[in-house]
Amino acid sequence: MDEFGLIAALAKRLPKPGEDVLLGIGDDAAVFRTSTAPFVVTTDTMVEGVHFLPTTITDYNLGYKALAVSVSDVAAMGGRPRFAVVSLAIPAAWDKARLEQVYDGLRENTERFGCDVIGGDVVSTSGPLVITTTVIGEAENPIPRSGAKPGDILFVTGNLGGSSAGLQVMQEVTPASGIAQARLVERHQRPEPRVGIGTLCAKFGVHALNDVSDGLASELHEISAASGVRCVIEADQVPLMPEVKELARGLHRDALDYALYGGEDFELVGAASTRAFASLLATASAMQVPVTRIGRCDAGDGVVMRRPNGHLEVLEPKGYNHFKRVDTRSGRA
Amino acid sequence: MDEFGLIAALAKRLPKPGEDVLLGIGDDAAVFRTSTAPFVVTTDTMVEGVHFLPTTITDYNLGYKALAVSVSDVAAMGGRPRFAVVSLAIPAAWDKARLEQVYDGLRENTERFGCDVIGGDVVSTSGPLVITTTVIGEAENPIPRSGAKPGDILFVTGNLGGSSAGLQVMQEVTPASGIAQARLVERHQRPEPRVGIGTLCAKFGVHALNDVSDGLASELHEISAASGVRCVIEADQVPLMPEVKELARGLHRDALDYALYGGEDFELVGAASTRAFASLLATASAMQVPVTRIGRCDAGDGVVMRRPNGHLEVLEPKGYNHFKRVDTRSGRA
């Protein structure tokens, strides 16, 4: 299997690109045209043994997730994904059939989000599989994480904690029911980037937006630090996946920990004026996407959480840090 | 050293981006605007032990070269590089000081080619260092490799063979002089992407263009296959680095092998009408960049080389294939 043969085989797994792709896979570089909106570009790298293991994700879902992670970053800018390039560093143990599965998963994602894969690179490595996705998107009004203001409402989309709980049920024996385990695993392996809500956030002038890749506590710290505000959230307002609550109950753990420190939920967390939030809530409800107020921004700094008994906890900026934990928690995605 | 601290330390090595960068490193995605020209995007991955070794390149030049390789792909489309994202999968043995050297090398290249690094990712790996660069460029008239026509002149820029000869002198004892060795090593470690000539090629309507990453024979085969033409080159017209000739003489080898099969010279090879070639030649001469006619395109297929005695050799599509050779020639860059 040589480089050119492999590229041709993998490219065949992808759908025909749209008409804005003037030249796709196969030349020195791909060529595309776009509208005149500003562009966003983001890149993410996943390493076998650090971000995933063959025991925690199927090859198909690895392809799906690798692209979803970058699409989620575009959504977190209020943008619409358009084009992607994918690079693979491939160990000898990964054969062509497995790589084709990865590309079939990529394909599902490209079709769902209208994001054409227009180029890439494949090389060998003596180490683990490394997959790098770069996604280019358009954004009329990009939303940074630095725009939050005192008085803003803090909100999240969907519900949280499912991804890290899903990883746990694959790696340990837990008391969760079979159906709960299946739903949690699905959440871990197949995150749903919130592209539609992200573009609504841009339309309504949401002030700051992040995707929840490293846990809610870490994302709020990023917004707090970049915007110069204090984030105050209500513990009983943080929306959790019901299956996370079931798992946490059986394990006698605090279900909130999965949301605050688990990461990889790829929901959106943002700060918006009362008015913008009301517009977002109304439109998202019509789209049947949950958007929940979880707190507010104050003057000050740091991140605190109020428990139902009124007790204020300072939340540390810990979250899942792939870089730091590789030696101690290899395989934790 | 955590992920966020490392990103901040590495970002500090880079120059302030230009005014078209609306939001650089540090958010979910970078934001840029551009003119309305079509875009080109390319990505390249380099793996320690496959594409380079600490004994064959300095950390500084690794950074320089990683970006140069992608900039060269943009040049080979007739484009102008604008923005880059860089991803690193980092083994524990690479400390912050070494990574900062890599970024200093990147910086030199970004400044030389006006290509802002606007984002990236850093993750850990249990395997070798993996560096992936994605470069986005603008191209008014992108030049594919599929446009060559029978009757076209085949040409190359600069002179060839230096990169693979440079790798050889670092890995073996050779009879080349000290000064020749130094020049060859420089060529291997610090390729010069031909951005200026690439944009001239676009201006003059060159029909097909590639950069010489896998050896001249391999690049001509790509043009031949994509364009449906036969490439015929003259052995005595292929421009070689004088130091390559010196090395080959001492080793009793054919100097042409370095150009045909060595790769990584990152010169441009193209096919142009007689008229376009004349314009290119005149302008390139004024810029003191060598452009050399090496042959022509005929109806037919395949690649042949005529020796000075008139003998025609069929050139195989072999060239340096990183993917294929990893097991047998680990470290060959």
Short mmCIF file of N, CA and C in Angstrom, two decimals, chain A residues 60-139:
data_model
loop_
_atom_site.label_atom_id
_atom_site.label_comp_id
_atom_site.label_asym_id
_atom_site.label_seq_id
_atom_site.Cartn_x
_atom_site.Cartn_y
_atom_site.Cartn_z
N TYR A 60 -15.05 3.69 12.82
CA TYR A 60 -16.03 4.54 12.14
C TYR A 60 -16.31 5.80 12.97
N ASN A 61 -16.58 5.59 14.26
CA ASN A 61 -16.90 6.75 15.10
C ASN A 61 -15.68 7.62 15.37
N LEU A 62 -14.49 7.05 15.30
CA LEU A 62 -13.28 7.87 15.40
C LEU A 62 -13.24 8.89 14.27
N GLY A 63 -13.55 8.45 13.06
CA GLY A 63 -13.59 9.38 11.93
C GLY A 63 -14.68 10.43 12.13
N TYR A 64 -15.85 9.96 12.56
CA TYR A 64 -16.95 10.88 12.83
C TYR A 64 -16.52 11.93 13.85
N LYS A 65 -15.94 11.44 14.96
CA LYS A 65 -15.62 12.34 16.07
C LYS A 65 -14.48 13.30 15.74
N ALA A 66 -13.47 12.81 15.02
CA ALA A 66 -12.31 13.65 14.70
C ALA A 66 -12.76 14.91 13.96
N LEU A 67 -13.69 14.74 13.04
CA LEU A 67 -14.19 15.91 12.32
C LEU A 67 -15.15 16.72 13.19
N ALA A 68 -15.98 16.02 13.96
CA ALA A 68 -16.97 16.70 14.81
C ALA A 68 -16.30 17.67 15.78
N VAL A 69 -15.16 17.29 16.31
CA VAL A 69 -14.44 18.11 17.28
C VAL A 69 -14.07 19.48 16.67
N SER A 70 -13.61 19.47 15.43
CA SER A 70 -13.25 20.73 14.78
C SER A 70 -14.48 21.49 14.31
N VAL A 71 -15.49 20.76 13.84
CA VAL A 71 -16.74 21.41 13.46
C VAL A 71 -17.33 22.12 14.68
N SER A 72 -17.21 21.51 15.85
CA SER A 72 -17.72 22.11 17.07
C SER A 72 -17.00 23.43 17.38
N ASP A 73 -15.71 23.49 17.11
CA ASP A 73 -14.98 24.75 17.30
C ASP A 73 -15.49 25.85 16.37
N VAL A 74 -15.82 25.46 15.15
CA VAL A 74 -16.39 26.44 14.22
C VAL A 74 -17.76 26.90 14.73
N ALA A 75 -18.57 25.95 15.22
CA ALA A 75 -19.88 26.30 15.79
C ALA A 75 -19.71 27.27 16.96
N ALA A 76 -18.65 27.06 17.75
CA ALA A 76 -18.40 27.90 18.92
C ALA A 76 -17.94 29.31 18.55
N MET A 77 -17.65 29.53 17.26
CA MET A 77 -17.37 30.87 16.77
C MET A 77 -18.60 31.48 16.11
N GLY A 78 -19.69 30.73 16.10
CA GLY A 78 -20.88 31.20 15.39
C GLY A 78 -20.77 31.00 13.88
N GLY A 79 -19.89 30.11 13.47
CA GLY A 79 -19.61 29.93 12.05
C GLY A 79 -20.27 28.70 11.46
N ARG A 80 -20.14 28.59 10.16
CA ARG A 80 -20.70 27.47 9.43
C ARG A 80 -19.53 26.74 8.75
N PRO A 81 -19.32 25.45 9.07
CA PRO A 81 -18.17 24.75 8.48
C PRO A 81 -18.32 24.60 6.97
N ARG A 82 -17.25 24.73 6.25
CA ARG A 82 -17.30 24.59 4.79
C ARG A 82 -16.34 23.54 4.25
N PHE A 83 -15.08 23.62 4.70
CA PHE A 83 -14.05 22.76 4.10
C PHE A 83 -13.15 22.18 5.18
N ALA A 84 -12.65 20.97 4.92
CA ALA A 84 -11.73 20.33 5.88
C ALA A 84 -10.58 19.67 5.16
N VAL A 85 -9.44 19.63 5.82
CA VAL A 85 -8.33 18.77 5.38
C VAL A 85 -8.00 17.85 6.55
N VAL A 86 -7.61 16.62 6.22
CA VAL A 86 -7.40 15.59 7.24
C VAL A 86 -6.04 14.95 7.05
N SER A 87 -5.25 14.91 8.10
CA SER A 87 -3.93 14.29 8.03
C SER A 87 -3.88 13.10 8.96
N LEU A 88 -3.29 12.01 8.46
CA LEU A 88 -3.14 10.79 9.27
C LEU A 88 -1.68 10.38 9.35
N ALA A 89 -1.17 10.16 10.57
CA ALA A 89 0.12 9.47 10.76
C ALA A 89 -0.24 8.05 11.20
N ILE A 90 0.16 7.09 10.38
CA ILE A 90 -0.43 5.74 10.46
C ILE A 90 0.61 4.70 10.90
N PRO A 91 0.36 3.99 11.98
CA PRO A 91 1.25 2.89 12.37
C PRO A 91 0.98 1.66 11.50
N ALA A 92 1.95 0.77 11.44
CA ALA A 92 1.84 -0.41 10.58
C ALA A 92 0.63 -1.27 10.95
N ALA A 93 0.21 -1.23 12.22
CA ALA A 93 -0.89 -2.10 12.67
C ALA A 93 -2.25 -1.69 12.10
N TRP A 94 -2.35 -0.47 11.61
CA TRP A 94 -3.65 -0.02 11.05
C TRP A 94 -3.67 -0.35 9.57
N ASP A 95 -4.55 -1.28 9.16
CA ASP A 95 -4.60 -1.63 7.74
C ASP A 95 -5.61 -0.76 7.00
N LYS A 96 -5.65 -0.96 5.69
CA LYS A 96 -6.48 -0.12 4.83
C LYS A 96 -7.96 -0.23 5.20
N ALA A 97 -8.42 -1.42 5.56
CA ALA A 97 -9.84 -1.59 5.87
C ALA A 97 -10.24 -0.75 7.08
N ARG A 98 -9.37 -0.68 8.07
CA ARG A 98 -9.68 0.13 9.25
C ARG A 98 -9.70 1.62 8.88
N LEU A 99 -8.75 2.04 8.07
CA LEU A 99 -8.70 3.45 7.67
C LEU A 99 -9.92 3.82 6.84
N GLU A 100 -10.39 2.89 6.04
CA GLU A 100 -11.60 3.16 5.26
C GLU A 100 -12.81 3.33 6.18
N GLN A 101 -12.84 2.58 7.26
CA GLN A 101 -13.90 2.78 8.27
C GLN A 101 -13.83 4.20 8.84
N VAL A 102 -12.61 4.64 9.15
CA VAL A 102 -12.44 6.01 9.66
C VAL A 102 -13.01 7.01 8.65
N TYR A 103 -12.72 6.80 7.38
CA TYR A 103 -13.20 7.73 6.36
C TYR A 103 -14.72 7.63 6.17
N ASP A 104 -15.28 6.45 6.35
CA ASP A 104 -16.75 6.35 6.27
C ASP A 104 -17.39 7.18 7.39
N GLY A 105 -16.76 7.18 8.57
CA GLY A 105 -17.27 8.01 9.66
C GLY A 105 -17.10 9.50 9.37
N LEU A 106 -15.97 9.86 8.81
CA LEU A 106 -15.76 11.24 8.35
C LEU A 106 -16.87 11.64 7.38
N ARG A 107 -17.16 10.73 6.47
CA ARG A 107 -18.15 11.02 5.43
C ARG A 107 -19.50 11.38 6.01
N GLU A 108 -19.92 10.60 7.02
CA GLU A 108 -21.22 10.89 7.63
C GLU A 108 -21.24 12.34 8.13
N ASN A 109 -20.15 12.73 8.75
CA ASN A 109 -20.08 14.07 9.31
C ASN A 109 -20.04 15.15 8.24
N THR A 110 -19.27 14.91 7.19
CA THR A 110 -19.18 15.90 6.11
C THR A 110 -20.54 16.12 5.49
N GLU A 111 -21.31 15.06 5.36
CA GLU A 111 -22.62 15.19 4.73
C GLU A 111 -23.59 15.90 5.66
N ARG A 112 -23.50 15.58 6.95
CA ARG A 112 -24.42 16.20 7.89
C ARG A 112 -24.18 17.70 8.02
N PHE A 113 -22.92 18.10 8.00
CA PHE A 113 -22.61 19.51 8.26
C PHE A 113 -22.20 20.29 7.01
N GLY A 114 -22.28 19.66 5.86
CA GLY A 114 -21.95 20.37 4.63
C GLY A 114 -20.50 20.84 4.59
N CYS A 115 -19.62 19.99 5.10
CA CYS A 115 -18.19 20.35 5.22
C CYS A 115 -17.38 19.41 4.35
N ASP A 116 -16.98 19.87 3.17
CA ASP A 116 -16.26 19.00 2.24
C ASP A 116 -14.82 18.76 2.69
N VAL A 117 -14.41 17.49 2.67
CA VAL A 117 -12.99 17.18 2.87
C VAL A 117 -12.30 17.36 1.53
N ILE A 118 -11.38 18.32 1.44
CA ILE A 118 -10.81 18.67 0.13
C ILE A 118 -9.31 18.42 0.05
N GLY A 119 -8.74 17.81 1.07
CA GLY A 119 -7.32 17.51 0.99
C GLY A 119 -6.85 16.82 2.25
N GLY A 120 -5.55 16.51 2.27
CA GLY A 120 -5.00 15.84 3.44
C GLY A 120 -3.61 15.32 3.19
N ASP A 121 -3.13 14.51 4.10
CA ASP A 121 -1.81 13.92 3.97
C ASP A 121 -1.86 12.58 4.69
N VAL A 122 -1.18 11.59 4.17
CA VAL A 122 -1.02 10.34 4.91
C VAL A 122 0.47 10.01 4.98
N VAL A 123 0.94 9.72 6.18
CA VAL A 123 2.35 9.36 6.39
C VAL A 123 2.40 8.20 7.36
N SER A 124 3.55 7.56 7.43
CA SER A 124 3.77 6.46 8.37
C SER A 124 4.30 6.99 9.68
N THR A 125 4.10 6.22 10.74
CA THR A 125 4.71 6.55 12.01
C THR A 125 5.07 5.27 12.75
N SER A 126 6.11 5.33 13.55
CA SER A 126 6.47 4.21 14.43
C SER A 126 5.65 4.26 15.71
N GLY A 127 4.92 5.37 15.92
CA GLY A 127 4.13 5.55 17.14
C GLY A 127 2.66 5.25 16.90
N PRO A 128 1.81 5.78 17.76
CA PRO A 128 0.38 5.55 17.66
C PRO A 128 -0.24 6.33 16.51
N LEU A 129 -1.47 5.97 16.12
CA LEU A 129 -2.20 6.72 15.10
C LEU A 129 -2.41 8.15 15.57
N VAL A 130 -2.14 9.11 14.68
CA VAL A 130 -2.39 10.53 14.97
C VAL A 130 -3.27 11.06 13.84
N ILE A 131 -4.41 11.65 14.19
CA ILE A 131 -5.30 12.22 13.18
C ILE A 131 -5.50 13.70 13.47
N THR A 132 -5.18 14.52 12.48
CA THR A 132 -5.32 15.97 12.61
C THR A 132 -6.35 16.46 11.60
N THR A 133 -7.37 17.16 12.08
CA THR A 133 -8.38 17.73 11.20
C THR A 133 -8.30 19.25 11.27
N THR A 134 -8.32 19.88 10.13
CA THR A 134 -8.38 21.34 10.05
C THR A 134 -9.66 21.70 9.33
N VAL A 135 -10.48 22.53 9.95
CA VAL A 135 -11.75 22.91 9.35
C VAL A 135 -11.78 24.42 9.14
N ILE A 136 -12.19 24.82 7.93
CA ILE A 136 -12.36 26.22 7.57
C ILE A 136 -13.86 26.49 7.47
N GLY A 137 -14.30 27.55 8.09
CA GLY A 137 -15.72 27.89 8.04
C GLY A 137 -15.92 29.35 7.72
N GLU A 138 -17.17 29.70 7.44
CA GLU A 138 -17.53 31.10 7.23
C GLU A 138 -18.27 31.61 8.45
N ALA A 139 -18.09 32.87 8.78
CA ALA A 139 -18.77 33.44 9.94
C ALA A 139 -19.00 34.92 9.67
#
